[in-house]
Coordinates of C-alpha atoms in Angstrom, one line a residue:
Chain A
M29 CA 13.8 -32.2 76.5
Y30 CA 14.0 -28.9 78.4
T31 CA 13.8 -25.7 76.6
Q32 CA 16.2 -22.9 77.6
A33 CA 15.1 -21.5 80.9
L34 CA 14.9 -17.7 81.3
N35 CA 14.7 -17.7 85.1
T36 CA 18.2 -18.5 86.4
G37 CA 16.9 -19.8 89.8
E38 CA 14.7 -22.3 88.0
A39 CA 17.6 -23.3 85.7
D40 CA 19.7 -24.2 88.7
D41 CA 17.0 -26.4 90.0
R42 CA 16.7 -28.0 86.7
G43 CA 20.5 -28.4 86.5
L44 CA 20.4 -30.4 89.7
E45 CA 17.5 -32.4 88.6
D46 CA 19.2 -33.1 85.3
A47 CA 22.4 -34.2 87.1
A48 CA 20.3 -36.7 89.0
R49 CA 18.6 -37.9 85.8
A50 CA 21.9 -38.1 84.0
A51 CA 23.2 -40.4 86.7
Q52 CA 20.1 -42.5 86.5
F53 CA 20.4 -42.6 82.7
Q54 CA 24.0 -43.6 82.9
A55 CA 23.1 -46.4 85.3
R56 CA 20.6 -47.7 82.9
V57 CA 23.1 -47.6 80.1
D58 CA 25.7 -49.4 82.2
A59 CA 23.1 -52.1 83.0
E60 CA 22.6 -52.6 79.2
E61 CA 19.1 -51.4 79.3
R62 CA 17.7 -50.0 76.1
I63 CA 16.8 -46.3 76.0
E64 CA 13.4 -45.7 74.3
P65 CA 12.0 -42.5 72.7
N66 CA 9.9 -41.4 75.6
D67 CA 12.7 -41.9 78.2
W68 CA 14.7 -39.0 79.6
M69 CA 18.1 -38.7 77.9
P70 CA 20.8 -36.1 78.1
A71 CA 20.5 -33.4 75.4
A72 CA 23.9 -34.3 74.1
Y73 CA 23.0 -38.0 73.8
R74 CA 19.9 -37.0 71.7
K75 CA 22.0 -34.7 69.6
T76 CA 24.8 -37.2 69.0
L77 CA 22.3 -39.9 68.0
T78 CA 20.3 -37.6 65.8
R79 CA 23.6 -36.7 64.0
Q80 CA 24.8 -40.3 63.7
I81 CA 21.5 -41.9 62.7
S82 CA 20.6 -39.3 60.2
Q83 CA 24.1 -39.4 58.7
H84 CA 23.7 -43.1 58.5
A85 CA 20.4 -42.6 56.7
H86 CA 21.9 -40.1 54.3
S87 CA 24.6 -42.6 53.5
E88 CA 22.1 -45.2 52.5
I89 CA 20.4 -42.7 50.2
V90 CA 23.5 -41.2 48.6
G91 CA 24.9 -44.7 48.4
M92 CA 22.2 -45.6 45.9
L93 CA 23.8 -43.4 43.3
P94 CA 27.2 -45.1 42.7
E95 CA 25.5 -48.5 42.4
G96 CA 22.4 -47.2 40.7
N97 CA 24.9 -46.0 38.1
W98 CA 25.3 -49.6 36.9
I99 CA 21.7 -50.9 37.0
T100 CA 21.1 -50.1 33.3
R101 CA 24.4 -51.6 32.3
A102 CA 24.6 -54.8 34.5
P103 CA 26.0 -57.5 32.3
T104 CA 23.4 -60.2 32.8
L105 CA 19.7 -60.2 33.8
R106 CA 20.5 -62.1 37.0
R107 CA 23.0 -59.5 38.0
K108 CA 20.7 -56.7 37.0
A109 CA 17.9 -58.1 39.2
A110 CA 20.2 -58.6 42.1
L111 CA 21.6 -55.1 41.9
L112 CA 18.2 -53.6 41.6
A113 CA 17.0 -55.5 44.7
K114 CA 20.1 -54.4 46.6
V115 CA 19.6 -50.7 45.8
Q116 CA 16.0 -51.1 46.7
D117 CA 17.1 -52.5 50.1
E118 CA 19.3 -49.5 50.6
C119 CA 16.4 -47.2 50.1
G120 CA 14.5 -49.2 52.7
H121 CA 17.4 -48.9 55.1
G122 CA 17.4 -45.2 54.6
L123 CA 13.7 -45.1 55.5
Y124 CA 14.1 -47.3 58.6
L125 CA 16.9 -45.0 59.7
Y126 CA 15.1 -41.8 59.1
A127 CA 12.2 -43.2 61.1
A128 CA 14.6 -44.1 64.0
A129 CA 16.1 -40.6 63.8
E130 CA 12.6 -39.1 64.0
T131 CA 11.9 -40.8 67.3
L132 CA 14.5 -38.3 68.7
G133 CA 12.4 -35.4 67.7
S134 CA 13.7 -34.1 64.4
S135 CA 11.6 -34.5 61.2
R136 CA 12.9 -36.3 58.2
E137 CA 12.5 -33.1 56.1
E138 CA 14.7 -31.1 58.5
L139 CA 17.3 -33.9 58.4
V140 CA 17.3 -34.2 54.6
D141 CA 17.4 -30.4 54.2
A142 CA 20.6 -30.4 56.3
M143 CA 22.2 -33.0 54.1
L144 CA 21.2 -31.1 50.9
A145 CA 22.5 -27.9 52.3
G146 CA 25.9 -29.7 53.0
K147 CA 25.4 -29.3 56.8
A148 CA 25.1 -33.0 57.5
K149 CA 27.5 -35.5 56.2
Y150 CA 27.2 -38.9 54.6
S151 CA 29.7 -41.7 54.4
S152 CA 32.9 -40.6 52.6
I153 CA 33.0 -43.7 50.5
F154 CA 30.1 -42.7 48.3
N155 CA 32.1 -39.8 46.9
Y156 CA 34.1 -42.3 44.8
P157 CA 33.0 -43.2 41.2
T158 CA 31.9 -46.6 39.9
L159 CA 33.9 -46.9 36.7
T160 CA 33.6 -50.6 35.9
W161 CA 31.3 -53.5 36.6
A162 CA 33.9 -54.8 39.0
D163 CA 33.3 -51.7 41.2
I164 CA 29.8 -53.1 41.9
G165 CA 31.4 -56.4 43.1
T166 CA 34.0 -54.5 45.2
I167 CA 31.4 -52.2 46.8
G168 CA 29.4 -55.3 47.8
W169 CA 32.4 -57.1 49.1
L170 CA 34.3 -54.3 50.8
V171 CA 32.0 -51.4 51.3
D172 CA 29.1 -53.5 52.6
G173 CA 31.7 -55.6 54.5
A174 CA 33.0 -52.5 56.3
A175 CA 29.4 -51.4 56.9
I176 CA 28.7 -54.7 58.6
M177 CA 31.8 -54.4 60.8
N178 CA 30.5 -51.0 61.9
Q179 CA 26.9 -52.1 62.2
I180 CA 27.0 -55.4 64.0
P181 CA 28.1 -53.7 67.3
L182 CA 25.3 -51.1 66.7
C183 CA 22.8 -53.9 67.1
R184 CA 23.6 -53.6 70.8
C185 CA 23.6 -49.8 70.8
S186 CA 22.0 -48.3 73.9
Y187 CA 19.3 -46.6 71.9
G188 CA 16.5 -49.1 71.2
P189 CA 15.1 -47.8 67.9
Y190 CA 18.6 -47.6 66.4
A191 CA 19.6 -51.0 67.6
R192 CA 16.5 -52.6 66.2
A193 CA 16.9 -50.8 62.9
M194 CA 20.5 -52.2 62.7
I195 CA 19.3 -55.8 63.3
R196 CA 17.1 -55.6 60.2
V197 CA 19.7 -53.7 58.2
C198 CA 22.5 -56.2 59.0
K199 CA 20.5 -59.1 57.8
E200 CA 20.1 -57.6 54.3
E201 CA 23.6 -56.1 54.3
S202 CA 25.3 -59.5 54.8
F203 CA 23.3 -60.8 51.9
H204 CA 24.6 -57.9 49.8
Q205 CA 28.1 -58.6 50.9
R206 CA 28.0 -62.2 49.8
Q207 CA 26.5 -61.2 46.5
G208 CA 29.4 -58.7 46.0
Y209 CA 32.0 -61.3 46.8
E210 CA 30.4 -63.7 44.4
I211 CA 30.7 -61.1 41.6
M212 CA 34.4 -60.8 42.5
L213 CA 34.8 -64.5 42.5
T214 CA 33.2 -64.8 39.1
L215 CA 35.5 -62.1 37.7
C216 CA 38.6 -63.6 39.2
R217 CA 37.8 -67.0 37.8
G218 CA 36.9 -65.4 34.4
S219 CA 39.1 -64.0 31.6
E220 CA 42.4 -62.1 32.1
E221 CA 40.5 -59.0 31.3
Q222 CA 37.9 -59.7 34.0
K223 CA 40.5 -60.4 36.6
A224 CA 42.4 -57.2 35.7
M225 CA 39.1 -55.4 36.1
A226 CA 38.7 -56.9 39.6
Q227 CA 42.2 -56.0 40.6
D228 CA 41.8 -52.4 39.4
A229 CA 38.6 -52.0 41.3
L230 CA 40.3 -53.3 44.5
N231 CA 43.2 -50.9 43.9
R232 CA 40.9 -48.0 43.7
W233 CA 38.5 -48.9 46.6
W234 CA 40.8 -50.4 49.2
W235 CA 42.0 -47.2 50.9
P236 CA 38.7 -45.3 50.7
V237 CA 37.1 -48.4 52.3
L238 CA 39.6 -48.3 55.2
M239 CA 38.7 -44.6 55.7
M240 CA 35.0 -45.6 56.2
F241 CA 35.9 -46.5 59.8
G242 CA 36.6 -42.8 60.6
P243 CA 39.7 -41.0 61.8
P244 CA 42.3 -42.8 64.0
D245 CA 41.5 -43.2 67.7
G246 CA 43.7 -40.4 68.8
V247 CA 41.8 -37.9 66.7
S248 CA 38.2 -39.1 66.7
Q249 CA 36.0 -36.4 68.0
H250 CA 32.9 -38.3 69.2
S251 CA 34.4 -41.4 70.6
D252 CA 34.6 -40.7 74.3
T253 CA 31.0 -39.9 75.0
S254 CA 29.8 -42.4 72.4
T255 CA 31.6 -45.2 74.2
K256 CA 30.4 -44.1 77.6
W257 CA 26.8 -44.1 76.3
K258 CA 27.3 -47.4 74.6
I259 CA 26.5 -46.0 71.2
K260 CA 29.9 -47.1 70.2
R261 CA 31.3 -50.5 71.3
F262 CA 34.6 -50.6 69.6
S263 CA 37.0 -47.8 68.5
N264 CA 37.5 -46.9 64.9
D265 CA 40.9 -48.5 64.8
E266 CA 39.7 -51.7 66.5
L267 CA 37.0 -52.1 63.9
R268 CA 39.3 -51.2 61.0
Q269 CA 41.8 -53.8 62.2
K270 CA 39.0 -56.4 62.4
F271 CA 38.0 -55.6 58.9
V272 CA 41.5 -55.8 57.5
D273 CA 42.1 -59.2 59.3
A274 CA 38.9 -60.5 57.8
T275 CA 39.4 -59.2 54.4
V276 CA 43.0 -60.2 53.6
P277 CA 42.3 -63.9 53.4
Q278 CA 39.3 -63.2 51.2
A279 CA 41.5 -61.2 48.8
Q280 CA 44.0 -64.1 48.9
Y281 CA 41.3 -66.6 48.0
L282 CA 40.3 -64.4 45.0
G283 CA 44.0 -64.2 44.0
L284 CA 44.0 -60.5 44.2
T285 CA 46.7 -58.3 45.7
I286 CA 45.8 -55.7 48.3
P287 CA 47.4 -52.4 47.1
D288 CA 49.5 -52.0 50.2
P289 CA 53.0 -53.4 49.6
G290 CA 54.0 -52.5 53.2
M291 CA 51.4 -54.9 54.7
T292 CA 52.8 -57.5 57.1
Q293 CA 51.3 -60.1 59.4
D294 CA 52.1 -60.0 63.1
A295 CA 52.9 -63.0 65.2
D296 CA 49.4 -62.8 66.7
G297 CA 47.9 -63.0 63.2
H298 CA 46.9 -59.4 62.8
W299 CA 47.6 -57.7 59.5
R300 CA 49.5 -54.4 59.9
Y301 CA 48.6 -52.0 57.2
S302 CA 50.4 -48.9 56.1
E303 CA 49.5 -45.3 57.0
I304 CA 46.2 -44.1 55.6
D305 CA 46.3 -40.9 53.6
W306 CA 44.3 -38.8 56.1
T307 CA 44.7 -35.7 53.9
E308 CA 42.6 -37.4 51.2
F309 CA 40.0 -38.3 53.9
K310 CA 39.8 -34.8 55.1
Q311 CA 39.5 -33.4 51.6
V312 CA 36.7 -35.9 50.8
L313 CA 34.8 -34.9 54.0
A314 CA 35.3 -31.3 53.2
G315 CA 33.5 -31.8 49.9
N316 CA 36.5 -32.3 47.7
G317 CA 36.3 -35.9 46.8
P318 CA 35.9 -37.0 43.2
C319 CA 32.1 -37.2 43.2
N320 CA 31.0 -34.9 46.1
R321 CA 29.6 -32.3 43.8
D322 CA 27.8 -34.8 41.6
R323 CA 26.3 -36.7 44.5
I324 CA 24.9 -33.6 46.2
A325 CA 23.8 -32.1 42.8
A326 CA 21.9 -35.3 42.0
R327 CA 20.1 -35.4 45.3
R328 CA 19.3 -31.7 45.1
K329 CA 18.0 -32.1 41.6
A330 CA 15.8 -35.0 42.6
H331 CA 14.5 -33.0 45.5
D332 CA 13.9 -29.8 43.5
E333 CA 12.4 -31.5 40.4
G334 CA 10.2 -33.7 42.6
A335 CA 8.7 -30.7 44.4
W336 CA 5.7 -30.5 42.2
V337 CA 5.0 -34.2 42.7
R338 CA 5.1 -33.9 46.5
E339 CA 2.9 -30.7 46.3
A340 CA 0.4 -32.6 44.1
A341 CA 0.3 -35.5 46.6
A342 CA -0.2 -33.0 49.5
A343 CA -2.9 -31.0 47.6
Y344 CA -4.8 -34.2 46.7
A345 CA -4.6 -35.5 50.2
A346 CA -6.0 -32.2 51.5
K347 CA -8.8 -32.2 48.9
R348 CA -9.7 -35.7 49.8
Q349 CA -9.8 -35.0 53.5
H350 CA -11.9 -32.0 52.8
R351 CA -14.4 -34.0 50.7
Q352 CA -14.6 -36.7 53.4
T353 CA -15.3 -34.2 56.1
A354 CA -17.9 -32.5 54.0
Q355 CA -19.5 -35.9 53.3
A356 CA -19.5 -36.9 56.9
A357 CA -21.2 -33.6 57.8
E358 CA -24.1 -34.3 55.4
Chain B
M17 CA 34.1 -64.0 18.8
P18 CA 30.4 -64.4 19.6
V19 CA 29.7 -60.7 19.4
A20 CA 27.1 -60.5 16.5
N21 CA 23.4 -60.7 16.9
I22 CA 22.0 -64.1 17.6
Q23 CA 19.8 -66.0 15.1
I24 CA 16.4 -66.8 16.3
S25 CA 14.0 -69.5 15.0
E26 CA 10.9 -67.4 15.2
T27 CA 8.1 -69.8 15.5
P28 CA 4.9 -68.2 16.4
L29 CA 5.2 -69.3 20.1
V30 CA 8.8 -68.1 20.3
L31 CA 8.0 -64.8 18.8
Y32 CA 4.9 -64.4 21.0
T33 CA 6.9 -65.1 24.1
L34 CA 9.7 -62.8 23.1
R35 CA 7.3 -60.0 22.5
R36 CA 6.0 -60.2 26.0
A37 CA 9.4 -60.7 27.5
D38 CA 10.7 -57.6 25.6
D39 CA 7.8 -55.5 27.0
A40 CA 8.7 -56.5 30.5
L41 CA 12.4 -56.0 30.0
I42 CA 12.3 -52.7 28.3
L43 CA 9.9 -51.2 30.9
G44 CA 11.9 -52.8 33.6
H45 CA 14.9 -51.1 32.2
R46 CA 13.3 -47.7 32.0
L47 CA 12.0 -47.5 35.6
P48 CA 15.4 -47.9 37.3
E49 CA 16.7 -44.9 35.4
W50 CA 14.9 -43.1 38.2
C51 CA 17.0 -44.9 40.8
G52 CA 18.3 -42.3 43.3
H53 CA 16.5 -39.5 41.4
A54 CA 12.8 -40.0 42.3
P55 CA 10.7 -37.2 43.9
M56 CA 10.6 -39.1 47.2
L57 CA 12.2 -42.1 48.7
E58 CA 9.0 -44.1 48.8
E59 CA 8.7 -43.7 45.0
D60 CA 12.3 -44.6 44.5
M61 CA 11.5 -47.8 46.2
A62 CA 8.2 -48.4 44.5
L63 CA 9.7 -47.8 41.0
S64 CA 12.6 -50.2 41.7
N65 CA 10.1 -52.7 43.0
I66 CA 8.0 -52.6 39.9
A67 CA 11.1 -52.8 37.7
L68 CA 12.3 -55.9 39.6
D69 CA 8.9 -57.6 39.1
L70 CA 9.1 -56.8 35.4
I71 CA 12.7 -58.1 35.0
G72 CA 11.6 -61.2 36.8
Q73 CA 8.8 -61.7 34.3
A74 CA 11.1 -61.0 31.4
R75 CA 13.6 -63.6 32.6
E76 CA 10.9 -66.3 32.9
L77 CA 9.5 -65.5 29.5
Y78 CA 13.0 -65.4 27.8
S79 CA 13.8 -68.7 29.4
Y80 CA 10.7 -70.2 28.2
A81 CA 11.3 -68.8 24.7
A82 CA 14.7 -70.4 24.8
K83 CA 13.3 -73.7 25.8
V84 CA 10.6 -73.7 23.1
E85 CA 13.2 -72.6 20.5
G86 CA 15.6 -75.3 21.4
R87 CA 18.7 -73.6 20.1
D88 CA 21.5 -72.5 22.4
N89 CA 19.9 -69.1 23.2
D90 CA 19.1 -68.1 26.7
E91 CA 17.7 -65.1 28.6
D92 CA 20.9 -63.2 28.4
K93 CA 21.5 -63.8 24.7
F94 CA 17.9 -62.7 24.0
A95 CA 18.4 -59.5 26.1
Y96 CA 21.9 -58.6 25.2
L97 CA 22.6 -59.9 21.7
R98 CA 19.6 -58.7 19.6
D99 CA 19.6 -55.3 18.0
V100 CA 16.7 -52.8 17.6
R101 CA 15.2 -54.6 14.6
Q102 CA 15.0 -57.9 16.5
Y103 CA 13.4 -56.4 19.6
R104 CA 9.6 -56.9 19.6
N105 CA 8.4 -54.7 22.5
L106 CA 5.5 -52.3 22.4
L107 CA 6.5 -48.7 21.4
L108 CA 4.8 -47.6 24.6
V109 CA 7.3 -49.2 27.0
E110 CA 10.4 -47.8 25.2
Q111 CA 9.2 -44.2 25.6
P112 CA 11.5 -42.1 27.7
N113 CA 10.7 -41.6 31.4
G114 CA 10.2 -37.8 30.9
D115 CA 8.9 -36.3 34.1
F116 CA 7.3 -38.3 36.8
A117 CA 3.8 -37.8 35.2
Q118 CA 5.0 -39.3 31.9
T119 CA 6.6 -42.3 33.7
L120 CA 3.4 -42.9 35.7
V121 CA 1.0 -42.5 32.8
R122 CA 3.1 -44.9 30.7
Q123 CA 3.0 -47.3 33.6
F124 CA -0.7 -46.8 34.1
F125 CA -1.6 -47.5 30.4
Y126 CA 0.6 -50.6 30.4
S127 CA -0.4 -51.9 33.8
A128 CA -4.1 -51.5 33.1
F129 CA -3.5 -53.8 30.1
A130 CA -1.1 -56.2 31.8
D131 CA -3.4 -56.7 34.7
L132 CA -6.2 -57.9 32.4
Y133 CA -3.9 -59.7 30.0
W134 CA -2.1 -61.8 32.7
R135 CA -5.4 -62.6 34.4
A136 CA -6.8 -63.9 31.1
M137 CA -3.6 -65.7 30.3
M138 CA -3.9 -67.8 33.4
G139 CA -6.4 -69.8 31.3
S140 CA -3.9 -70.4 28.5
R141 CA -3.6 -73.9 27.2
D142 CA 0.1 -73.5 27.3
A143 CA 0.9 -74.6 30.9
T144 CA 4.1 -72.6 31.2
L145 CA 2.5 -69.4 29.9
A146 CA -0.4 -70.0 32.3
A147 CA 2.0 -70.4 35.2
I148 CA 4.0 -67.3 34.3
A149 CA 0.7 -65.5 34.1
A150 CA -0.4 -66.6 37.5
K151 CA 2.7 -65.1 39.0
S152 CA 2.7 -62.0 36.9
E153 CA -1.0 -61.3 37.5
K154 CA -0.4 -60.7 41.2
E155 CA 2.4 -58.3 40.4
S156 CA 0.6 -56.4 37.7
A157 CA -2.4 -55.9 40.0
Y158 CA -0.1 -54.1 42.4
H159 CA 1.5 -52.1 39.6
L160 CA -2.0 -51.0 38.5
R161 CA -3.0 -49.9 41.9
H162 CA 0.2 -47.9 42.4
S163 CA -0.1 -46.1 39.0
S164 CA -3.8 -45.5 39.2
E165 CA -3.4 -43.8 42.6
W166 CA -0.7 -41.6 41.2
I167 CA -2.7 -40.6 38.1
I168 CA -5.5 -39.5 40.4
R169 CA -3.2 -37.7 42.7
L170 CA -1.4 -35.9 39.9
G171 CA -4.6 -35.2 37.9
D172 CA -6.5 -33.9 40.9
G173 CA -3.5 -32.4 42.7
T174 CA -2.3 -29.0 41.8
E175 CA -2.7 -27.0 38.6
E176 CA 0.8 -27.9 37.6
S177 CA 0.5 -31.6 38.2
H178 CA -2.8 -31.6 36.4
A179 CA -1.2 -30.0 33.3
R180 CA 1.7 -32.4 33.4
A181 CA -0.5 -35.4 33.8
Q182 CA -2.7 -34.3 30.9
G183 CA 0.3 -33.6 28.8
A184 CA 1.6 -37.1 29.4
V185 CA -1.8 -38.7 28.6
D186 CA -2.0 -36.7 25.4
H187 CA 1.6 -37.6 24.4
L188 CA 1.4 -41.3 25.2
W189 CA -2.1 -42.1 24.0
A190 CA -1.1 -42.9 20.4
F191 CA 1.0 -45.8 21.7
T192 CA -1.8 -47.6 23.5
G193 CA -3.5 -49.1 20.4
E194 CA -0.6 -51.5 19.7
M195 CA -1.4 -53.4 22.9
F196 CA -4.6 -54.7 21.3
A197 CA -3.3 -55.5 17.8
V198 CA -3.0 -59.1 16.6
D199 CA -1.0 -60.3 13.6
D200 CA -1.2 -63.5 11.7
S201 CA 1.5 -65.2 13.8
E202 CA -0.5 -64.6 16.9
R203 CA -3.8 -65.6 15.4
G204 CA -3.0 -69.3 15.4
L205 CA -2.0 -69.2 19.0
I206 CA -5.2 -67.4 19.9
D207 CA -7.3 -70.0 18.0
A208 CA -5.5 -72.8 19.7
G209 CA -6.2 -71.3 23.1
A210 CA -2.6 -70.7 24.0
A211 CA -2.9 -67.0 23.8
V212 CA -5.7 -64.6 24.6
D213 CA -7.1 -62.2 21.9
P214 CA -6.0 -58.8 23.2
A215 CA -8.8 -57.2 21.2
S216 CA -11.2 -58.9 23.6
L217 CA -9.6 -57.0 26.5
R218 CA -9.9 -53.5 24.9
D219 CA -13.4 -52.6 26.3
R220 CA -12.5 -53.5 29.8
W221 CA -9.1 -51.7 29.5
L222 CA -10.9 -48.6 28.3
K223 CA -13.4 -48.8 31.2
T224 CA -10.5 -49.0 33.7
V225 CA -8.6 -46.2 32.0
T226 CA -11.7 -44.0 31.6
G227 CA -12.6 -44.5 35.2
V228 CA -9.3 -43.5 36.6
I229 CA -8.7 -40.7 34.1
S230 CA -12.1 -39.1 34.9
E231 CA -11.6 -39.5 38.6
A232 CA -8.3 -37.7 38.0
T233 CA -10.2 -34.9 36.3
L234 CA -8.3 -35.6 33.1
T235 CA -9.6 -36.3 29.6
L236 CA -8.6 -38.8 27.0
P237 CA -7.5 -37.3 23.6
Q238 CA -10.0 -37.1 20.8
N239 CA -7.3 -38.1 18.3
N240 CA -7.5 -41.9 18.0
W241 CA -4.6 -42.4 15.5
M242 CA -2.5 -45.3 16.9
Q243 CA 1.2 -45.7 16.2
Q244 CA 2.4 -49.2 15.7
G245 CA 5.5 -51.1 14.7
G246 CA 7.2 -52.4 17.8
R247 CA 5.9 -55.9 17.5
A248 CA 7.5 -56.1 14.0
G249 CA 10.8 -54.5 15.1
R250 CA 10.0 -51.0 13.8
H251 CA 10.8 -48.9 16.8
S252 CA 11.0 -45.3 17.8
E253 CA 14.4 -43.7 17.9
H254 CA 14.6 -44.2 21.6
L255 CA 15.2 -47.9 21.7
G256 CA 18.6 -47.8 20.0
H257 CA 20.0 -45.6 22.8
L258 CA 18.4 -47.8 25.4
L259 CA 19.9 -50.9 24.0
S260 CA 23.4 -49.4 23.6
E261 CA 23.4 -48.9 27.4
L262 CA 21.7 -52.1 28.3
Q263 CA 24.0 -54.2 26.1
S264 CA 27.3 -52.3 26.5
M265 CA 29.0 -54.9 28.7
Q266 CA 28.1 -57.9 26.6
R267 CA 29.0 -56.1 23.4
T268 CA 32.4 -55.0 24.8
F269 CA 33.2 -58.3 26.5
P270 CA 31.5 -61.0 24.5
G271 CA 31.0 -64.5 25.5
L272 CA 32.1 -64.2 29.2
T273 CA 30.5 -65.3 32.4
W274 CA 29.5 -62.5 34.9

C-alpha cells in the first residue's frame, strides 16, 4: 500500500498509476480471480475487508460467551460434550479469521484492542442473553443457520484468504446448526414444559436473528462497493428472505410458532415477514442491547487479568532465546 | 418423580470405576469455567480441548460402571443424580480454578499422575478398563505436555508469574497424596490385576514433577501433610457448589430426555 505522498507531483503520478491498477484489479475481480495478500488492491478494499473479517473474528470470540454460559449447566453429558466442542470450534474460527485479517496488514493485537475499546463491532446477536437451555438449541438452529446463509456466499468472496477461511468455517457451522436443531427437536417432542421452553426461546431470538443480516438494502452503508468487489454476493434483504423461507418449514416441523402474526406466504412461495424493529437494532449496535456491557466487560477482564500470563510467556520465550543464542556461541 | 439421589450397588469394581469417572468429570467441569475468559484464545481452546477429553473419559467410565452394576443407572444418572457424599473424585480436581497458575498447577499434578496411571492401566486384566486406558493415555500425554510447558513458562517467566506459580504449588500440594492412596475395596482389584497399585507410580510421578518444577525454578513445599477424603465422599466445601450448577437442569426437570 502507498503511504501518503508529500510531493504533490509524485502523488499525481501515483494517482494515475493507481487508477490503472484499480482498473486491472476490477478486471481480475470481474473474472472471478482470487485476490491474494501480496497482490495490489485498492486501499478501500483492504480497509473494508479488514473491517469485515476482523468483526467476523470478534463475533466468533464474543459469541463464545452466551453459549459458554451453559457449558457447566448442560442437562446431559452428551449435550455438554457437544456444546464444549462447538464453543471450541468457534474459538478456532476466531483464530482462522484473525489470521485472514492479518494477511491484510493489521496485527491481531491491534484488531482486538479496537474491539475492546468499542471501536470495532461484533455481531449484534451476541448481545442477547441465554436464559434457558432452549436458547442453546435456538442459537444453533437460528443463529448458526443465519451465519451459514451469510457465509456460504463468502466462500466465493474475491479475497482468497477470507474465502478459504469461510470454506472451513462453514463445514463446522453446518454441523453446529444440525446439532442445535436436534436439541430443539428433542425439546419439542418432550414434555409440555420443554416445548414451552423451546417456544419461549424462539420468541426471544427470532427478531434479533433477522437483524443479523444487517440493515435493509436501502440503508446499508457498505453494500455498493462490497458488491462491486465481490465481497458481497447477495444483498442483506435477499439473504434475510432466503433465511426466512428456509426457516419457516423447520419451525412448522417442530410445531413451533414464529412470533410474527403478520407473516404471510406469497404465491411464489416466499414468506413475507413484518417490519423489523430497526430502533432496537440501532440501540444494540450503539451498545445498548441487553448484554453489550457484560460482553465487553467479560472480554476486557479476560484480557486484563490474562496480561501477566502473556507477559510470562513472552519473558520465558525471550530467556530461552537468549540461552540458546549463548549456547550456540560457546 | 425420580428427583432423589440414585442408589448404587457399590461393588469394588463399580466404586473403582466411578472414582476415576468422577475425577475426569469434575476436572472436565472446572476447565470450561474458563470458556471465553482465558488469557489468550489459544488457551481458551486448549482448556476446552482438555475438558472435552476428560468428559469423554468420564462418559466411558460411567457407562462401564453402569454396565458392571447392572441396575438402570447410566452416565447421566451417575453425573446428575448423586450428591456430594456419593461423589468419589479426588479433592485435587474439585479445587477452584483460581488464577491461571492455579488451574495449570492443578492440571499438571493431575496429568502427571493420569499419564502414568493410564499407561499402566493398559495392562489391566479388565479388558474394558484396559481399552479405556489405551484411549485416555494418548490424551493425558498431551495434557501433561501442555501443563508442563506452562509450569515452566510461568515459573521461569516474570517475577509475578513465578510468585503466582509458586503460590499455586504450595496451595495444591497437600491434595496430591490422595492420588496414591489405596483402600481395602481397591486392594482386591489390584491383587487380581484389574487395577494398578497407584503407590507404585509415586516415585515416577515425583520424578516428573520434580523435574518440571525445578526447570521452572520453583520448589516443592517441605510440608508433606496430605489431605484426603474425596474417595470416601468427604469433600471440600467447593464440590457442593459445583454440583448445584452441574445438576441444576436434571434436578429442576427430573426424568426428561434432553
